[in-house]
Tab-separated table of N, CA and C in Angstrom:
chain	number	residue	atom	x	y	z
H	1	MET	N	42.760	-2.262	-23.770
H	1	MET	CA	42.480	-1.804	-22.320
H	1	MET	C	41.090	-0.900	-22.407
H	2	ARG	N	41.067	-0.085	-23.318
H	2	ARG	CA	39.878	0.789	-23.439
H	2	ARG	C	38.558	-0.073	-23.679
H	3	MET	N	38.681	-1.067	-24.493
H	3	MET	CA	37.533	-1.928	-24.752
H	3	MET	C	37.132	-2.655	-23.527
H	4	LYS	N	38.054	-3.020	-22.666
H	4	LYS	CA	37.749	-3.771	-21.468
H	4	LYS	C	36.889	-2.860	-20.458
H	5	GLY	N	37.221	-1.550	-20.365
H	5	GLY	CA	36.466	-0.686	-19.568
H	5	GLY	C	35.016	-0.482	-20.086
H	6	TYR	N	34.974	-0.407	-21.417
H	6	TYR	CA	33.572	-0.343	-22.049
H	6	TYR	C	32.754	-1.655	-21.650
H	7	ASN	N	33.490	-2.733	-21.700
H	7	ASN	CA	32.747	-4.025	-21.497
H	7	ASN	C	32.263	-4.089	-19.993
H	8	ILE	N	33.079	-3.578	-19.062
H	8	ILE	CA	32.741	-3.532	-17.728
H	8	ILE	C	31.506	-2.586	-17.416
H	9	PHE	N	31.633	-1.441	-18.155
H	9	PHE	CA	30.549	-0.409	-18.029
H	9	PHE	C	29.203	-1.012	-18.596
H	10	LEU	N	29.293	-1.716	-19.726
H	10	LEU	CA	28.048	-2.379	-20.368
H	10	LEU	C	27.561	-3.389	-19.330
H	11	ILE	N	28.262	-4.240	-18.817
H	11	ILE	CA	27.850	-5.247	-17.816
H	11	ILE	C	27.147	-4.575	-16.601
H	12	PHE	N	27.850	-3.403	-16.161
H	12	PHE	CA	27.226	-2.764	-15.040
H	12	PHE	C	25.833	-2.148	-15.393
H	13	MET	N	25.761	-1.633	-16.577
H	13	MET	CA	24.500	-1.020	-16.979
H	13	MET	C	23.328	-2.194	-17.187
H	14	ILE	N	23.709	-3.345	-17.650
H	14	ILE	CA	22.786	-4.382	-17.780
H	14	ILE	C	22.350	-4.881	-16.430
H	15	TYR	N	23.347	-5.017	-15.488
H	15	TYR	CA	22.983	-5.514	-14.268
H	15	TYR	C	22.225	-4.512	-13.416
H	16	GLU	N	22.540	-3.269	-13.468
H	16	GLU	CA	21.824	-2.217	-12.758
H	16	GLU	C	20.456	-1.863	-13.361
H	17	PHE	N	20.352	-1.839	-14.545
H	17	PHE	CA	19.175	-1.188	-15.258
H	17	PHE	C	18.569	-2.195	-16.165
H	18	GLY	N	18.948	-3.550	-16.277
H	18	GLY	CA	18.446	-4.552	-17.041
H	18	GLY	C	16.842	-4.612	-17.041
H	19	SER	N	16.264	-4.486	-15.917
H	19	SER	CA	14.801	-4.545	-15.850
H	19	SER	C	14.144	-3.485	-16.571
H	20	ALA	N	14.822	-2.291	-16.700
H	20	ALA	CA	14.269	-1.176	-17.487
H	20	ALA	C	14.055	-1.594	-19.009
H	21	PHE	N	14.839	-2.567	-19.478
H	21	PHE	CA	14.742	-2.994	-20.833
H	21	PHE	C	13.923	-4.219	-21.074
H	22	ALA	N	13.370	-4.790	-19.996
H	22	ALA	CA	12.643	-5.964	-20.054
H	22	ALA	C	11.273	-5.718	-20.661
H	23	LYS	N	10.857	-6.545	-21.520
H	23	LYS	CA	9.478	-6.523	-22.127
H	23	LYS	C	8.478	-7.408	-21.555
H	24	CYS	N	7.261	-6.831	-21.709
H	24	CYS	CA	6.030	-7.745	-21.316
H	24	CYS	C	5.574	-8.544	-22.346
H	25	PRO	N	4.820	-9.588	-22.066
H	25	PRO	CA	4.258	-10.424	-23.164
H	25	PRO	C	3.216	-9.731	-23.852
H	26	ASN	N	2.803	-10.179	-25.011
H	26	ASN	CA	1.773	-9.627	-25.872
H	26	ASN	C	0.450	-9.408	-24.918
H	27	HIS	N	-0.152	-8.297	-25.172
H	27	HIS	CA	-1.390	-7.940	-24.453
H	27	HIS	C	-1.245	-7.421	-23.012
H	28	TRP	N	0.002	-7.493	-22.440
H	28	TRP	CA	0.317	-7.050	-21.167
H	28	TRP	C	0.861	-5.582	-21.210
H	29	MET	N	0.462	-4.754	-20.297
H	29	MET	CA	0.985	-3.352	-20.307
H	29	MET	C	2.013	-3.283	-19.194
H	30	ARG	N	3.029	-2.352	-19.575
H	30	ARG	CA	4.198	-2.195	-18.705
H	30	ARG	C	3.998	-0.938	-17.878
H	31	TYR	N	4.175	-1.063	-16.558
H	31	TYR	CA	4.294	0.135	-15.690
H	31	TYR	C	5.447	-0.074	-14.753
H	32	SER	N	6.347	0.801	-14.677
H	32	SER	CA	7.469	0.622	-13.730
H	32	SER	C	8.196	-0.794	-14.000
H	33	ASN	N	8.315	-1.521	-13.009
H	33	ASN	CA	9.017	-2.948	-13.193
H	33	ASN	C	7.999	-4.084	-13.268
H	34	ASN	N	6.771	-3.722	-13.613
H	34	ASN	CA	5.776	-4.777	-13.610
H	34	ASN	C	5.055	-4.800	-14.932
H	35	CYS	N	4.438	-5.932	-15.264
H	35	CYS	CA	3.564	-6.088	-16.366
H	35	CYS	C	2.181	-6.384	-15.908
H	36	TYR	N	1.138	-5.763	-16.536
H	36	TYR	CA	-0.206	-5.908	-16.092
H	36	TYR	C	-1.127	-6.432	-17.266
H	37	LEU	N	-1.950	-7.345	-16.967
H	37	LEU	CA	-2.939	-7.808	-17.970
H	37	LEU	C	-4.266	-7.482	-17.402
H	38	PHE	N	-5.047	-6.679	-18.206
H	38	PHE	CA	-6.424	-6.280	-17.751
H	38	PHE	C	-7.356	-7.312	-18.497
H	39	VAL	N	-7.948	-8.264	-17.770
H	39	VAL	CA	-8.872	-9.275	-18.243
H	39	VAL	C	-10.389	-8.741	-18.268
H	40	THR	N	-10.875	-8.598	-19.431
H	40	THR	CA	-12.219	-8.080	-19.465
H	40	THR	C	-13.233	-9.081	-20.198
H	41	ARG	N	-12.672	-9.965	-20.909
H	41	ARG	CA	-13.526	-10.936	-21.676
H	41	ARG	C	-14.204	-11.926	-20.757
H	42	TYR	N	-13.523	-12.284	-19.711
H	42	TYR	CA	-13.967	-13.351	-18.821
H	42	TYR	C	-14.212	-12.989	-17.397
H	43	PRO	N	-15.148	-12.209	-17.059
H	43	PRO	CA	-15.378	-11.839	-15.609
H	43	PRO	C	-15.351	-13.087	-14.725
H	44	MET	N	-14.751	-13.067	-13.633
H	44	MET	CA	-14.663	-14.299	-12.727
H	44	MET	C	-14.919	-13.837	-11.290
H	45	GLU	N	-15.257	-14.842	-10.485
H	45	GLU	CA	-15.139	-14.714	-9.022
H	45	GLU	C	-13.712	-14.404	-8.672
H	46	TRP	N	-13.440	-13.864	-7.483
H	46	TRP	CA	-12.151	-13.408	-7.061
H	46	TRP	C	-11.244	-14.511	-6.946
H	47	ILE	N	-11.538	-15.709	-6.423
H	47	ILE	CA	-10.704	-16.818	-6.291
H	47	ILE	C	-10.306	-17.403	-7.636
H	48	ASP	N	-11.331	-17.428	-8.607
H	48	ASP	CA	-11.060	-17.947	-9.925
H	48	ASP	C	-10.109	-16.956	-10.710
H	49	ALA	N	-10.236	-15.675	-10.415
H	49	ALA	CA	-9.280	-14.667	-11.046
H	49	ALA	C	-7.938	-14.886	-10.517
H	50	MET	N	-7.833	-15.078	-9.303
H	50	MET	CA	-6.474	-15.364	-8.689
H	50	MET	C	-5.878	-16.653	-9.363
H	51	THR	N	-6.622	-17.739	-9.472
H	51	THR	CA	-6.251	-18.922	-10.109
H	51	THR	C	-5.780	-18.680	-11.537
H	52	PHE	N	-6.571	-17.920	-12.161
H	52	PHE	CA	-6.225	-17.557	-13.629
H	52	PHE	C	-4.879	-16.840	-13.684
H	53	CYS	N	-4.721	-15.884	-12.922
H	53	CYS	CA	-3.414	-15.164	-12.917
H	53	CYS	C	-2.244	-15.970	-12.618
H	54	ARG	N	-2.434	-16.949	-11.657
H	54	ARG	CA	-1.363	-17.816	-11.309
H	54	ARG	C	-0.969	-18.731	-12.426
H	55	SER	N	-1.957	-19.073	-13.230
H	55	SER	CA	-1.701	-19.908	-14.364
H	55	SER	C	-0.751	-19.309	-15.441
H	56	TYR	N	-0.565	-17.976	-15.280
H	56	TYR	CA	0.306	-17.227	-16.125
H	56	TYR	C	1.591	-16.641	-15.439
H	57	GLY	N	1.838	-17.364	-14.285
H	57	GLY	CA	2.920	-16.936	-13.432
H	57	GLY	C	2.913	-15.539	-12.921
H	58	ALA	N	1.573	-15.199	-12.589
H	58	ALA	CA	1.275	-13.832	-12.159
H	58	ALA	C	0.477	-13.852	-10.934
H	59	MET	N	-0.015	-12.801	-10.380
H	59	MET	CA	-0.937	-12.620	-9.240
H	59	MET	C	-1.989	-11.549	-9.538
H	60	LEU	N	-3.030	-11.536	-8.828
H	60	LEU	CA	-3.951	-10.462	-8.833
H	60	LEU	C	-3.187	-9.183	-8.354
H	61	ALA	N	-3.369	-8.113	-9.101
H	61	ALA	CA	-2.637	-6.898	-8.861
H	61	ALA	C	-2.494	-6.542	-7.311
H	62	GLU	N	-1.366	-6.039	-6.847
H	62	GLU	CA	-1.069	-5.609	-5.551
H	62	GLU	C	-0.532	-4.201	-5.658
H	63	ILE	N	-1.392	-3.257	-5.284
H	63	ILE	CA	-0.946	-1.842	-5.480
H	63	ILE	C	-0.167	-1.274	-4.359
H	64	LYS	N	1.085	-0.750	-4.589
H	64	LYS	CA	1.869	-0.339	-3.548
H	64	LYS	C	2.244	1.134	-3.485
H	65	SER	N	1.604	1.912	-4.460
H	65	SER	CA	1.814	3.264	-4.395
H	65	SER	C	0.743	4.088	-5.065
H	66	PHE	N	0.641	5.395	-4.802
H	66	PHE	CA	-0.349	6.311	-5.460
H	66	PHE	C	-0.127	6.224	-7.077
H	67	ALA	N	1.107	6.257	-7.466
H	67	ALA	CA	1.293	6.362	-8.916
H	67	ALA	C	0.863	5.027	-9.540
H	68	GLU	N	1.141	3.894	-8.975
H	68	GLU	CA	0.681	2.698	-9.500
H	68	GLU	C	-0.850	2.683	-9.509
H	69	ASP	N	-1.408	3.036	-8.383
H	69	ASP	CA	-2.897	3.147	-8.321
H	69	ASP	C	-3.458	4.028	-9.364
H	70	TYR	N	-2.936	5.135	-9.667
H	70	TYR	CA	-3.343	6.092	-10.598
H	70	TYR	C	-3.354	5.441	-11.975
H	71	PHE	N	-2.087	4.799	-12.277
H	71	PHE	CA	-1.991	4.054	-13.548
H	71	PHE	C	-3.185	3.028	-13.845
H	72	LEU	N	-3.407	2.210	-12.691
H	72	LEU	CA	-4.371	1.141	-12.928
H	72	LEU	C	-5.828	1.692	-12.936
H	73	ARG	N	-6.103	2.751	-12.219
H	73	ARG	CA	-7.421	3.407	-12.226
H	73	ARG	C	-7.654	3.929	-13.612
H	74	HIS	N	-6.697	4.661	-14.184
H	74	HIS	CA	-6.757	5.179	-15.495
H	74	HIS	C	-7.070	4.189	-16.582
H	75	GLU	N	-6.399	3.110	-16.474
H	75	GLU	CA	-6.576	1.957	-17.497
H	75	GLU	C	-7.974	1.348	-17.336
H	76	ALA	N	-8.289	1.081	-15.989
H	76	ALA	CA	-9.656	0.471	-15.734
H	76	ALA	C	-10.709	1.361	-16.293
H	77	ARG	N	-10.563	2.701	-16.006
H	77	ARG	CA	-11.537	3.586	-16.460
H	77	ARG	C	-11.735	3.581	-18.029
H	78	ARG	N	-10.643	3.521	-18.640
H	78	ARG	CA	-10.619	3.499	-20.107
H	78	ARG	C	-11.339	2.252	-20.667
H	79	LEU	N	-11.191	1.136	-19.908
H	79	LEU	CA	-11.740	-0.123	-20.379
H	79	LEU	C	-13.116	-0.364	-19.864
H	80	GLY	N	-13.466	0.176	-18.781
H	80	GLY	CA	-14.773	0.009	-18.114
H	80	GLY	C	-15.051	-1.212	-17.414
H	81	GLY	N	-15.906	-1.175	-16.408
H	81	GLY	CA	-16.221	-2.214	-15.479
H	81	GLY	C	-15.485	-2.255	-14.183
H	82	ASN	N	-15.843	-3.095	-13.205
H	82	ASN	CA	-15.125	-3.281	-11.983
H	82	ASN	C	-13.886	-4.210	-12.259
H	83	PHE	N	-12.895	-4.124	-11.438
H	83	PHE	CA	-11.764	-4.973	-11.622
H	83	PHE	C	-11.280	-5.390	-10.232
H	84	TRP	N	-11.106	-6.737	-10.154
H	84	TRP	CA	-10.598	-7.301	-8.837
H	84	TRP	C	-9.198	-7.045	-8.690
H	85	LEU	N	-8.807	-6.745	-7.496
H	85	LEU	CA	-7.336	-6.563	-7.058
H	85	LEU	C	-7.030	-7.734	-6.201
H	86	GLY	N	-5.811	-7.923	-5.647
H	86	GLY	CA	-5.388	-9.077	-4.973
H	86	GLY	C	-5.564	-9.042	-3.333
H	87	GLY	N	-6.376	-8.000	-2.922
H	87	GLY	CA	-6.413	-7.764	-1.515
H	87	GLY	C	-7.655	-8.444	-0.935
H	88	SER	N	-7.465	-8.803	0.347
H	88	SER	CA	-8.638	-9.518	0.964
H	88	SER	C	-8.527	-9.412	2.540
H	89	ASP	N	-9.572	-9.535	3.242
H	89	ASP	CA	-9.568	-9.699	4.703
H	89	ASP	C	-10.187	-10.913	5.182
H	90	ILE	N	-10.103	-11.910	4.230
H	90	ILE	CA	-10.856	-13.175	4.417
H	90	ILE	C	-10.199	-14.084	5.691
H	91	LEU	N	-8.940	-13.834	5.884
H	91	LEU	CA	-8.245	-14.582	6.961
H	91	LEU	C	-8.606	-13.963	8.289
H	92	VAL	N	-8.573	-12.668	8.371
H	92	VAL	CA	-8.840	-11.979	9.644
H	92	VAL	C	-9.775	-10.754	9.366
H	93	ASP	N	-11.003	-10.845	9.694
H	93	ASP	CA	-11.916	-9.751	9.420
H	93	ASP	C	-11.421	-8.352	9.757
H	94	ARG	N	-11.386	-7.445	8.725
H	94	ARG	CA	-10.934	-6.028	8.908
H	94	ARG	C	-9.371	-5.947	8.858
H	95	VAL	N	-8.582	-7.007	8.686
H	95	VAL	CA	-7.109	-6.978	8.545
H	95	VAL	C	-6.898	-7.228	7.083
H	96	TRP	N	-6.676	-6.144	6.259
H	96	TRP	CA	-6.540	-6.271	4.849
H	96	TRP	C	-5.135	-6.661	4.563
H	97	LYS	N	-5.017	-7.625	3.621
H	97	LYS	CA	-3.671	-7.986	3.108
H	97	LYS	C	-3.729	-8.311	1.688
H	98	TRP	N	-2.513	-8.284	1.010
H	98	TRP	CA	-2.328	-8.746	-0.374
H	98	TRP	C	-2.147	-10.256	-0.168
H	99	MET	N	-2.976	-10.971	-0.849
H	99	MET	CA	-2.922	-12.420	-0.551
H	99	MET	C	-1.910	-13.193	-1.156
H	100	SER	N	-1.332	-12.758	-2.300
H	100	SER	CA	-0.252	-13.479	-2.939
H	100	SER	C	1.140	-13.299	-2.142
H	101	SER	N	1.351	-12.074	-1.827
H	101	SER	CA	2.551	-11.592	-1.148
H	101	SER	C	2.442	-11.775	0.306
H	102	LYS	N	1.194	-11.833	0.907
H	102	LYS	CA	1.043	-12.128	2.251
H	102	LYS	C	1.448	-10.818	3.048
H	103	THR	N	1.447	-9.624	2.442
H	103	THR	CA	1.746	-8.309	3.107
H	103	THR	C	0.631	-7.555	3.385
H	104	SER	N	0.717	-6.680	4.445
H	104	SER	CA	-0.318	-5.616	4.802
H	104	SER	C	-0.242	-4.514	3.724
H	105	PHE	N	-1.292	-3.810	3.616
H	105	PHE	CA	-1.329	-2.641	2.761
H	105	PHE	C	-0.400	-1.659	3.240
H	106	SER	N	0.627	-1.201	2.531
H	106	SER	CA	1.470	-0.047	2.876
H	106	SER	C	0.845	1.194	2.200
H	107	TYR	N	-0.010	1.045	1.298
H	107	TYR	CA	-0.688	2.110	0.587
H	107	TYR	C	-2.114	1.591	0.409
H	108	SER	N	-3.146	2.525	0.523
H	108	SER	CA	-4.472	2.138	0.029
H	108	SER	C	-5.189	3.270	-0.618
H	109	GLY	N	-6.062	2.878	-1.526
H	109	GLY	CA	-6.829	3.838	-2.299
H	109	GLY	C	-8.285	3.629	-2.092
H	110	TRP	N	-8.693	3.374	-0.852
H	110	TRP	CA	-10.126	3.188	-0.598
H	110	TRP	C	-10.921	4.409	-1.008
H	111	ALA	N	-12.142	4.141	-1.482
H	111	ALA	CA	-13.159	5.074	-1.738
H	111	ALA	C	-13.680	5.603	-0.332
H	112	SER	N	-14.088	6.856	-0.351
H	112	SER	CA	-14.622	7.410	0.900
H	112	SER	C	-15.660	6.547	1.640
H	113	GLY	N	-15.380	6.173	2.939
H	113	GLY	CA	-16.321	5.331	3.654
H	113	GLY	C	-15.962	3.797	3.542
H	114	GLU	N	-14.960	3.501	2.738
H	114	GLU	CA	-14.634	2.150	2.580
H	114	GLU	C	-13.392	1.885	3.238
H	115	PRO	N	-13.099	0.545	3.694
H	115	PRO	CA	-14.105	-0.538	3.579
H	115	PRO	C	-15.122	-0.289	4.714
H	116	ASN	N	-16.398	-0.656	4.225
H	116	ASN	CA	-17.438	-0.379	5.167
H	116	ASN	C	-17.786	-1.743	5.867
H	117	VAL	N	-17.869	-1.694	7.164
H	117	VAL	CA	-18.238	-2.945	7.938
H	117	VAL	C	-19.739	-2.999	8.145
H	118	SER	N	-20.444	-2.018	8.006
H	118	SER	CA	-21.942	-2.134	8.222
H	118	SER	C	-22.824	-2.409	7.115
H	119	TYR	N	-22.278	-2.233	5.913
H	119	TYR	CA	-23.033	-2.458	4.734
H	119	TYR	C	-23.599	-3.845	4.550
H	120	GLY	N	-22.727	-4.823	4.760
H	120	GLY	CA	-23.178	-6.220	4.623
H	120	GLY	C	-22.071	-7.125	4.968
H	121	ALA	N	-22.373	-8.302	5.542
H	121	ALA	CA	-21.441	-9.159	5.874
H	121	ALA	C	-20.907	-9.878	4.619
H	122	GLY	N	-19.715	-10.409	4.690
H	122	GLY	CA	-19.232	-11.220	3.548
H	122	GLY	C	-18.494	-10.346	2.486
H	123	GLU	N	-18.195	-9.072	2.718
H	123	GLU	CA	-17.463	-8.364	1.702
H	123	GLU	C	-15.966	-8.368	2.094
H	124	HIS	N	-15.309	-9.332	1.429
H	124	HIS	CA	-13.875	-9.687	1.856
H	124	HIS	C	-12.924	-9.528	0.781
H	125	CYS	N	-13.267	-9.068	-0.428
H	125	CYS	CA	-12.317	-8.840	-1.463
H	125	CYS	C	-12.318	-7.513	-2.029
H	126	VAL	N	-11.139	-7.018	-2.507
H	126	VAL	CA	-11.018	-5.620	-2.960
H	126	VAL	C	-11.113	-5.464	-4.548
H	127	HIS	N	-11.806	-4.464	-4.955
H	127	HIS	CA	-11.905	-4.264	-6.376
H	127	HIS	C	-11.863	-2.686	-6.619
H	128	LEU	N	-11.531	-2.437	-7.898
H	128	LEU	CA	-11.657	-1.041	-8.376
H	128	LEU	C	-12.981	-0.841	-8.701
H	129	TYR	N	-13.712	0.085	-8.115
H	129	TYR	CA	-15.187	0.254	-8.239
H	129	TYR	C	-15.563	1.374	-9.189
H	130	LYS	N	-16.075	1.004	-10.322
H	130	LYS	CA	-16.415	2.011	-11.402
H	130	LYS	C	-17.322	2.963	-10.944
H	131	ASP	N	-18.327	2.746	-10.045
H	131	ASP	CA	-19.355	3.707	-9.651
H	131	ASP	C	-18.539	4.751	-8.577
H	132	ARG	N	-17.458	4.527	-8.182
H	132	ARG	CA	-16.788	5.369	-7.190
H	132	ARG	C	-15.449	5.881	-7.849
H	133	ASN	N	-15.471	6.120	-9.120
H	133	ASN	CA	-14.310	6.669	-9.793
H	133	ASN	C	-13.107	5.724	-9.779
H	134	TYR	N	-13.275	4.490	-9.616
H	134	TYR	CA	-12.320	3.400	-9.647
H	134	TYR	C	-11.446	3.478	-8.356
H	135	TYR	N	-11.962	4.093	-7.341
H	135	TYR	CA	-11.353	3.836	-5.998
H	135	TYR	C	-11.646	2.569	-5.427
H	136	TRP	N	-10.931	2.016	-4.459
H	136	TRP	CA	-11.113	0.776	-3.923
H	136	TRP	C	-12.380	0.545	-3.151
H	137	ASN	N	-13.057	-0.622	-3.194
H	137	ASN	CA	-14.194	-1.024	-2.469
H	137	ASN	C	-14.057	-2.431	-2.028
H	138	ASP	N	-14.674	-2.742	-0.823
H	138	ASP	CA	-14.787	-4.178	-0.438
H	138	ASP	C	-16.062	-4.690	-0.953
H	139	GLU	N	-16.007	-5.942	-1.485
H	139	GLU	CA	-17.186	-6.585	-2.146
H	139	GLU	C	-17.143	-8.031	-1.865
H	140	ARG	N	-18.274	-8.659	-2.123
H	140	ARG	CA	-18.463	-10.085	-1.950
H	140	ARG	C	-17.519	-10.782	-3.055
H	141	CYS	N	-16.717	-11.776	-2.589
H	141	CYS	CA	-15.780	-12.410	-3.508
H	141	CYS	C	-16.506	-13.296	-4.502
H	142	GLU	N	-17.682	-13.556	-4.325
H	142	GLU	CA	-18.390	-14.411	-5.331
H	142	GLU	C	-18.928	-13.689	-6.490
H	143	ASN	N	-18.894	-12.246	-6.533
H	143	ASN	CA	-19.315	-11.527	-7.685
H	143	ASN	C	-18.314	-11.745	-8.781
H	144	ARG	N	-18.772	-11.639	-10.037
H	144	ARG	CA	-17.983	-11.849	-11.279
H	144	ARG	C	-17.602	-10.460	-11.784
H	145	PHE	N	-16.319	-10.140	-11.709
H	145	PHE	CA	-15.798	-8.921	-12.238
H	145	PHE	C	-14.632	-9.157	-13.168
H	146	ASN	N	-14.280	-8.137	-13.920
H	146	ASN	CA	-13.026	-8.068	-14.562
H	146	ASN	C	-11.875	-8.189	-13.575
H	147	PHE	N	-10.607	-8.287	-13.993
H	147	PHE	CA	-9.594	-8.347	-13.048
H	147	PHE	C	-8.252	-8.009	-13.653
H	148	ILE	N	-7.261	-7.751	-12.852
H	148	ILE	CA	-5.896	-7.314	-13.205
H	148	ILE	C	-4.908	-8.285	-12.758
H	149	CYS	N	-4.194	-8.905	-13.625
H	149	CYS	CA	-3.071	-9.697	-13.244
H	149	CYS	C	-1.799	-8.937	-13.240
H	150	GLN	N	-0.794	-9.270	-12.449
H	150	GLN	CA	0.486	-8.432	-12.392
H	150	GLN	C	1.673	-9.491	-12.239
H	151	ARG	N	2.738	-9.271	-13.065
H	151	ARG	CA	3.909	-10.086	-12.886
H	151	ARG	C	5.095	-9.174	-13.064
H	152	ALA	N	6.210	-9.443	-12.634
H	152	ALA	CA	7.511	-8.800	-12.833
H	152	ALA	C	7.874	-8.667	-14.336
H	153	ALA	N	8.320	-7.505	-14.681
H	153	ALA	CA	8.701	-7.386	-16.113
H	153	ALA	C	10.041	-8.243	-16.331
């Protein structure tokens, strides 16, 4: 009888907290319930970066909180360069969405004055901008940047 209670407890722990023990693939970094891959060897245009991530069962990173943003900015700063994120206003100008999940931004980490509508037409994709301490910037999707893939752990 005592063993049965232990088994039920163990099943409960695995069910409730199993994701806490999940591992990320090699070269991916774990944060919270997600795994992140920082791709720096092959800078790509935004759409190609999105396709690359999807080929790994992932998406371009979609930041939902300050803590997640801080983690990603810290790692991007450590690695250097600009990094594409999964946000865009390409469907409706100035309406920013995460393109893989099709959700509006519930959190944003824009650099001061961003997104800017007067700087130039055609800036429809979001990236972590090294020249602005890795806060978000809108940029032309055709530029080639590093990027961050995200998938569930």
